[in-house]
Amino acid sequence: MQKLEPSIKDDVQQILETIIYLYTESRRITKELARRAQLTGPQLTVVKILEQIGDLSLSELSEKIRAQNSTVTGIIDRMEREGLVVRERSTADRRVVIIKLTAKGSQLAEDIPIEPMKVFQSALSSLTKDEMRELLRILSKVSKRVKAIVRRDVDEAVGDKAKELEGQDR
Amino acid sequence: MQKLEPSIKDDVQQILETIIYLYTESRRITKELARRAQLTGPQLTVVKILEQIGDLSLSELSEKIRAQNSTVTGIIDRMEREGLVVRERSTADRRVVIIKLTAKGSQLAEDIPIEPMKVFQSALSSLTKDEMRELLRILSKVSKRVKAIVRRDVDEAVGDKAKELEGQDR
DNA sequence: CAAAATTGTTTCGTGTACGAAACTTTTACT
DNA sequence: AGTAAAAGTTTCGTACACGAAACAATTTTG
């Protein structure tokens, strides 16, 4: 079943693990920074986004933090309970709820000096310009491949295509 | 505050987004594959791991799926309720709980022909050997930098170090 | 204009996810 | 042996996270 030669297989495994590491680390950092302000990770994200962009509708906010509306409703519920944000009906479109930072929320945003993503930006900045280009090029290639595979094999008939997919492993 | 020149900044942003895409896509694929077998993402992961490795203690399983014991307890509770696995006390060490696939669980594992990670392995395999080495080298470098920054700046005094960190952005 | 389709939000039910505390069994120490 | 420390698991409380259904306001259509 495994047709990759060992060293290649190890590379693949290590790359996957590194990507997973980078992602989970980003969440860990967010969480750690948030903890110091008595916030949760997602709450810190919301506070920082509202500070930078200004008021947003719930849907816009959901899109920014890549979560479903129903998830964000809960996050905002808890933040409103803590007095960090307020909900306001839009006068232009009364279906829309606008989320605004309160004074307390703004103060908190200021108190947290660093955005979680800054750590990654800083780390990436240690690469040479060429390395950065190369990284982006290769990651994009992988990304495109994943998208193609997903379209063909996962979204349609995983079962039928499984053998074929494994056949490509060599 | 932003000292990166635009093109570099865009590269950084794109790299971050690509990494986030690859990670979230991997969860989406897992979930989609799981859905077809009436499983959840983590449950599919557990079933596939047990199929390949064999029986594991709860702690070993937690480590494999990178989750806390308390999280896995819940996952196993639900899977046991569905008759996919059983808990057995280890005779060697009676503190230990061994998780075993039932016949139903094994059958399900067989029915799902492809492991979620296979998609990524396949995509990564489209890279040349040189590209793979280069990707791994660069990602490792980033990873090391992140670890170093985290040790120095996040785990200790984020507030004090924030300015300094931003200064490194150029 | 009125019914229908659409858009934005919330509610509900289920499943993670995590840390702290509680519990059980084992190991280490005196 | 007897107590203390450690290891493995579960319980508890809280916070996401998501999809489906419910609800409200707006826009589209006949």
Coordinates of C-alpha atoms (C1' of nucleotides) in Angstrom, one line a residue:
Chain A
M1 CA 0.0 0.0 0.0
Q2 CA 2.9 2.4 0.7
K3 CA 4.7 3.1 -2.5
L4 CA 6.7 6.1 -1.3
E5 CA 10.3 5.4 -0.6
P6 CA 11.0 5.9 3.1
S7 CA 12.9 9.2 2.9
I8 CA 10.2 10.8 0.8
K9 CA 7.5 9.5 3.0
D10 CA 9.3 11.0 6.0
D11 CA 9.5 14.3 4.3
V12 CA 5.8 14.3 3.6
Q13 CA 5.1 13.4 7.2
Q14 CA 7.4 16.0 8.5
I15 CA 5.9 18.7 6.3
L16 CA 2.4 17.8 7.4
E17 CA 3.5 17.9 11.0
T18 CA 5.2 21.2 10.6
I19 CA 2.1 22.8 9.1
I20 CA 0.0 21.4 11.9
Y21 CA 2.5 22.7 14.4
L22 CA 2.4 26.2 12.9
Y23 CA -1.3 26.2 12.9
T24 CA -1.8 24.9 16.4
E25 CA 0.9 27.2 17.7
S26 CA -0.9 30.2 16.3
R27 CA -3.9 29.2 18.3
R28 CA -1.9 28.6 21.4
I29 CA -0.3 32.0 21.1
T30 CA -3.6 33.7 20.7
K31 CA -5.0 31.8 23.7
E32 CA -2.0 32.7 25.8
L33 CA -2.1 36.4 25.0
A34 CA -5.9 36.4 25.6
R35 CA -5.5 34.7 29.0
R36 CA -3.6 37.7 30.3
A37 CA -6.6 40.0 29.6
Q38 CA -9.1 37.5 30.9
L39 CA -10.3 36.8 27.4
T40 CA -10.6 33.7 25.3
G41 CA -8.8 33.3 22.0
P42 CA -11.7 34.1 19.8
Q43 CA -12.7 37.0 22.0
L44 CA -9.2 38.5 21.6
T45 CA -9.5 38.1 17.9
V46 CA -12.8 39.9 17.8
V47 CA -11.6 42.8 20.0
K48 CA -8.5 43.3 17.8
I49 CA -10.5 43.2 14.6
L50 CA -13.1 45.7 15.9
E51 CA -10.3 48.0 17.1
Q52 CA -8.6 48.0 13.7
I53 CA -11.5 47.9 11.3
G54 CA -14.2 49.6 13.4
D55 CA -17.8 48.5 13.8
L56 CA -18.9 45.5 11.8
S57 CA -22.1 43.6 11.3
L58 CA -22.3 40.1 12.7
S59 CA -22.0 38.6 9.3
E60 CA -19.0 40.7 8.4
L61 CA -17.4 39.7 11.7
S62 CA -18.1 36.0 11.0
E63 CA -16.4 36.2 7.7
K64 CA -13.3 38.0 9.2
I65 CA -12.8 35.3 11.8
R66 CA -13.8 32.5 9.5
A67 CA -16.6 31.1 11.6
Q68 CA -20.3 30.6 11.2
N69 CA -22.8 33.2 12.3
S70 CA -24.2 30.9 14.9
T71 CA -20.8 30.5 16.4
V72 CA -20.2 34.2 16.5
T73 CA -23.6 34.9 18.0
G74 CA -22.5 32.9 21.0
I75 CA -19.1 34.7 21.2
I76 CA -20.8 38.1 21.1
D77 CA -23.4 36.9 23.7
R78 CA -20.6 36.3 26.1
M79 CA -18.7 39.4 25.3
E80 CA -21.8 41.5 25.6
R81 CA -22.4 39.9 29.0
E82 CA -18.9 41.0 30.0
G83 CA -19.5 44.5 28.7
L84 CA -16.9 44.4 26.0
V85 CA -19.2 45.0 23.1
V86 CA -22.7 46.1 22.4
R87 CA -25.2 45.1 19.7
E88 CA -27.0 47.8 17.8
R89 CA -29.6 47.5 15.1
S90 CA -28.6 49.1 11.9
T91 CA -31.0 51.9 11.0
A92 CA -30.3 51.4 7.3
D93 CA -31.3 47.7 7.3
R94 CA -33.1 46.6 10.4
R95 CA -32.2 43.0 9.9
V96 CA -28.6 43.9 10.5
V97 CA -26.9 43.9 13.9
I98 CA -23.9 46.1 14.3
I99 CA -21.2 45.0 16.9
K100 CA -19.5 47.9 18.6
L101 CA -16.6 47.9 21.1
T102 CA -17.5 49.5 24.4
A103 CA -15.0 51.8 26.2
K104 CA -14.0 48.8 28.2
G105 CA -13.5 46.7 25.1
S106 CA -11.4 49.4 23.4
Q107 CA -9.3 49.8 26.5
L108 CA -8.7 46.1 26.6
A109 CA -7.7 46.1 22.9
E110 CA -5.1 48.8 23.6
D111 CA -3.8 46.9 26.6
I112 CA -2.8 43.9 24.5
P113 CA 0.1 45.3 22.7
I114 CA 0.8 42.5 20.2
E115 CA -1.4 40.7 17.7
P116 CA -0.9 37.0 17.7
M117 CA -0.2 37.0 14.0
K118 CA 2.7 39.4 14.5
V119 CA 4.7 36.4 15.9
F120 CA 4.3 34.6 12.6
Q121 CA 5.0 37.7 10.5
S122 CA 8.1 38.2 12.5
A123 CA 9.2 34.6 12.0
L124 CA 8.5 34.7 8.3
S125 CA 10.5 37.9 8.0
S126 CA 13.5 35.9 9.1
L127 CA 13.4 34.3 5.7
T128 CA 15.3 35.8 2.8
K129 CA 13.2 37.3 0.1
D130 CA 14.0 34.4 -2.2
E131 CA 13.1 31.9 0.4
M132 CA 9.8 33.6 0.9
R133 CA 9.0 33.6 -2.8
E134 CA 10.0 30.0 -3.0
L135 CA 7.9 29.0 0.0
L136 CA 4.9 30.8 -1.4
R137 CA 5.4 29.2 -4.8
I138 CA 5.6 25.7 -3.4
L139 CA 2.8 26.1 -0.9
S140 CA 0.6 27.4 -3.7
K141 CA 1.4 24.5 -5.8
V142 CA 0.4 22.1 -3.0
S143 CA -2.7 24.1 -2.4
K144 CA -3.7 23.9 -6.0
R145 CA -3.2 20.2 -6.0
V146 CA -5.3 19.7 -2.9
K147 CA -8.1 21.8 -4.4
A148 CA -8.0 19.7 -7.6
I149 CA -8.0 16.4 -5.7
V150 CA -10.8 17.5 -3.5
R151 CA -12.9 18.6 -6.4
R152 CA -12.3 15.3 -8.3
D153 CA -12.1 12.7 -5.6
V154 CA -13.5 13.9 -2.3
D155 CA -16.5 15.9 -3.2
E156 CA -17.7 13.3 -5.6
A157 CA -16.9 9.7 -5.2
V158 CA -14.2 9.0 -2.7
G159 CA -14.8 5.3 -2.7
D160 CA -14.4 4.9 -6.4
K161 CA -11.3 7.0 -6.6
A162 CA -9.4 5.8 -3.6
K163 CA -7.3 3.1 -5.4
E164 CA -6.4 5.5 -8.1
L165 CA -5.4 8.1 -5.6
E166 CA -3.2 5.7 -3.8
G167 CA -1.7 4.7 -7.1
Q168 CA -0.4 8.2 -7.5
D169 CA 1.6 7.9 -4.3
R170 CA 4.7 6.6 -6.0
Chain B
M1 CA 3.9 50.5 12.4
Q2 CA 4.2 48.5 9.2
K3 CA 7.8 48.5 8.1
L4 CA 7.6 45.7 5.6
E5 CA 7.5 46.8 2.0
P6 CA 4.2 46.0 0.4
S7 CA 5.2 43.0 -1.7
I8 CA 6.9 41.3 1.2
K9 CA 3.9 42.0 3.4
D10 CA 1.6 40.5 0.8
D11 CA 3.9 37.4 0.6
V12 CA 3.7 37.0 4.4
Q13 CA 0.0 37.4 4.4
Q14 CA -0.4 34.9 1.6
I15 CA 1.8 32.4 3.2
L16 CA -0.2 32.6 6.4
E17 CA -3.4 32.2 4.5
T18 CA -2.2 29.3 2.6
I19 CA -1.1 27.5 5.7
I20 CA -4.5 28.2 7.3
Y21 CA -6.2 27.0 4.2
L22 CA -4.3 23.7 4.1
Y23 CA -5.0 23.1 7.8
T24 CA -8.7 23.9 7.6
E25 CA -9.1 22.0 4.4
S26 CA -7.7 18.9 6.1
R27 CA -10.3 19.2 8.8
R28 CA -13.0 19.7 6.2
I29 CA -12.0 16.7 4.2
T30 CA -11.9 14.5 7.4
K31 CA -15.4 15.8 8.2
E32 CA -16.7 15.1 4.8
L33 CA -15.3 11.6 4.7
A34 CA -16.6 10.9 8.2
R35 CA -20.1 12.2 7.3
R36 CA -20.6 9.4 4.8
A37 CA -20.1 6.8 7.5
Q38 CA -22.3 8.6 10.0
L39 CA -19.2 9.6 12.0
T40 CA -17.7 12.8 13.2
G41 CA -14.2 14.0 12.1
P42 CA -12.4 12.9 15.3
Q43 CA -14.3 9.6 15.4
L44 CA -13.1 8.8 11.9
T45 CA -9.6 9.6 13.0
V46 CA -9.9 7.3 16.0
V47 CA -11.3 4.5 14.0
K48 CA -8.6 4.7 11.4
I49 CA -5.8 4.9 13.9
L50 CA -7.1 1.9 15.8
E51 CA -7.5 0.0 12.6
Q52 CA -3.9 0.6 11.6
I53 CA -2.1 0.5 15.0
G54 CA -4.3 -1.8 16.9
D55 CA -5.5 -1.4 20.5
L56 CA -4.3 1.7 22.4
S57 CA -4.6 3.1 25.8
L58 CA -6.6 6.2 26.2
S59 CA -3.4 8.3 26.8
E60 CA -1.7 6.8 23.8
L61 CA -4.7 7.6 21.7
S62 CA -4.8 11.1 23.0
E63 CA -1.3 11.6 22.0
K64 CA -1.9 10.3 18.5
I65 CA -4.7 12.6 17.8
R66 CA -3.1 15.5 19.6
A67 CA -5.9 16.1 22.1
Q68 CA -6.3 16.1 25.9
N69 CA -7.3 13.0 27.7
S70 CA -10.5 14.7 28.9
T71 CA -11.4 15.4 25.3
V72 CA -10.8 11.9 24.2
T73 CA -12.8 10.5 27.1
G74 CA -15.8 12.2 25.7
I75 CA -15.1 11.0 22.1
I76 CA -14.7 7.5 23.3
D77 CA -17.9 7.8 25.5
R78 CA -19.9 8.6 22.4
M79 CA -18.2 5.9 20.3
E80 CA -18.8 3.3 22.9
R81 CA -22.4 4.3 23.0
E82 CA -22.6 3.7 19.3
G83 CA -20.9 0.4 19.7
L84 CA -17.8 1.3 17.7
V85 CA -15.3 0.6 20.4
V86 CA -15.1 -1.0 23.9
R87 CA -13.1 0.0 26.9
E88 CA -11.2 -2.7 28.7
R89 CA -9.1 -2.5 31.8
S90 CA -5.5 -3.5 31.2
T91 CA -4.6 -6.5 33.3
A92 CA -1.0 -5.4 33.5
D93 CA -1.8 -2.0 34.9
R94 CA -5.2 -1.6 36.2
R95 CA -5.1 2.2 35.9
V96 CA -5.0 1.9 32.2
V97 CA -8.0 1.6 29.9
I98 CA -7.5 -0.1 26.5
I99 CA -9.6 1.1 23.6
K100 CA -10.5 -1.7 21.2
L101 CA -12.5 -1.5 17.9
T102 CA -15.6 -3.7 17.9
A103 CA -16.5 -5.7 14.8
K104 CA -18.8 -2.9 13.8
G105 CA -16.0 -0.4 14.3
S106 CA -13.6 -2.5 12.2
Q107 CA -16.1 -2.9 9.5
L108 CA -16.6 0.9 9.4
A109 CA -12.9 1.5 9.1
E110 CA -12.7 -0.8 6.1
D111 CA -15.7 0.9 4.5
I112 CA -13.9 4.2 4.4
P113 CA -11.4 3.5 1.7
I114 CA -9.2 6.6 2.0
E115 CA -7.6 8.3 4.9
P116 CA -8.0 12.0 5.0
M117 CA -4.3 12.6 5.2
K118 CA -3.9 10.6 1.9
V119 CA -5.2 13.6 0.1
F120 CA -2.3 15.7 1.4
Q121 CA 0.2 13.0 0.8
S122 CA -0.9 12.8 -2.7
A123 CA -0.7 16.6 -3.2
L124 CA 2.7 16.8 -1.7
S125 CA 3.8 14.0 -3.9
S126 CA 3.2 16.2 -6.9
L127 CA 6.2 18.2 -5.8
T128 CA 9.6 17.3 -7.1
K129 CA 12.0 15.8 -4.6
D130 CA 14.0 19.1 -4.6
E131 CA 10.9 21.1 -3.9
M132 CA 9.9 18.9 -1.1
R133 CA 13.3 19.2 0.5
E134 CA 13.2 23.0 0.0
L135 CA 9.7 23.2 1.5
L136 CA 10.7 21.2 4.5
R137 CA 13.9 23.2 5.0
I138 CA 12.1 26.6 4.9
L139 CA 9.2 25.5 7.0
S140 CA 11.6 24.1 9.6
K141 CA 13.4 27.4 9.6
V142 CA 10.1 29.3 10.2
S143 CA 9.1 26.8 12.8
K144 CA 12.4 27.2 14.7
R145 CA 12.0 31.0 14.6
V146 CA 8.4 30.8 15.9
K147 CA 9.6 28.5 18.7
A148 CA 12.4 30.9 19.6
I149 CA 10.1 34.0 19.6
V150 CA 7.6 32.2 21.6
R151 CA 10.1 31.2 24.2
R152 CA 11.5 34.7 24.5
D153 CA 8.6 37.0 24.0
V154 CA 5.3 35.2 24.5
D155 CA 5.9 32.9 27.3
E156 CA 7.5 35.6 29.4
A157 CA 6.7 39.2 28.9
V158 CA 4.7 39.9 25.8
G159 CA 3.9 43.5 26.8
D160 CA 7.6 44.4 27.4
K161 CA 8.8 42.9 24.2
A162 CA 6.1 43.9 21.9
K163 CA 7.8 47.0 20.5
E164 CA 11.0 45.2 20.0
L165 CA 9.2 42.5 18.1
E166 CA 7.5 45.0 15.9
G167 CA 10.9 46.5 15.3
Q168 CA 12.0 43.3 13.8
D169 CA 9.4 43.4 11.1
R170 CA 11.6 45.3 8.6
Chain C
dC1 C1' -49.7 45.5 -4.0
dA2 C1' -49.3 40.7 -2.0
dA3 C1' -47.1 36.3 -2.0
dA4 C1' -42.6 34.4 -2.5
dA5 C1' -37.9 34.2 -2.3
dT6 C1' -33.9 36.1 0.0
dT7 C1' -30.9 38.0 3.6
dG8 C1' -29.4 38.5 8.4
dT9 C1' -29.6 36.7 12.9
dT10 C1' -30.7 33.7 16.6
dT11 C1' -32.1 29.2 18.7
dC12 C1' -31.4 24.5 19.4
dG13 C1' -29.0 20.1 19.6
dT14 C1' -24.8 17.7 19.4
dG15 C1' -19.9 17.2 19.5
dT16 C1' -15.5 18.7 20.4
dA17 C1' -11.8 21.1 23.3
dC18 C1' -9.5 22.3 27.4
dG19 C1' -8.0 23.0 32.4
dA20 C1' -8.7 21.9 37.1
dA21 C1' -10.2 18.9 40.5
dA22 C1' -11.5 14.2 41.9
dC23 C1' -10.5 9.3 41.9
dT24 C1' -8.0 5.0 41.4
dT25 C1' -4.1 2.3 41.1
dT26 C1' 0.9 2.0 41.0
dT27 C1' 5.5 3.3 42.2
dA28 C1' 8.8 5.4 45.2
dC29 C1' 10.6 6.4 49.5
dT30 C1' 11.6 5.8 54.3
Chain D
dA1 C1' 4.8 -2.0 55.6
dG2 C1' 3.0 2.7 55.3
dT3 C1' 2.8 7.1 53.4
dA4 C1' 3.8 10.1 49.8
dA5 C1' 4.2 11.0 45.1
dA6 C1' 3.1 9.9 40.4
dA7 C1' 0.4 8.1 36.6
dG8 C1' -4.0 7.2 34.1
dT9 C1' -8.6 8.2 33.7
dT10 C1' -12.9 10.6 34.5
dT11 C1' -15.9 14.5 36.0
dC12 C1' -17.1 19.2 35.9
dG13 C1' -17.7 23.8 34.1
dT14 C1' -17.1 26.8 30.3
dA15 C1' -16.4 28.1 25.5
dC16 C1' -16.3 27.2 20.9
dA17 C1' -18.1 25.2 16.4
dC18 C1' -21.3 23.8 13.1
dG19 C1' -25.8 22.7 10.6
dA20 C1' -30.7 22.9 10.6
dA21 C1' -34.7 25.2 11.8
dA22 C1' -37.0 29.2 13.3
dC23 C1' -37.7 34.1 12.9
dA24 C1' -37.7 38.8 11.3
dA25 C1' -37.0 42.3 7.9
dT26 C1' -36.2 43.2 2.9
dT27 C1' -36.3 42.5 -1.9
dT28 C1' -38.1 40.3 -5.8
dT29 C1' -41.9 38.8 -8.7
dG30 C1' -46.2 37.8 -10.6

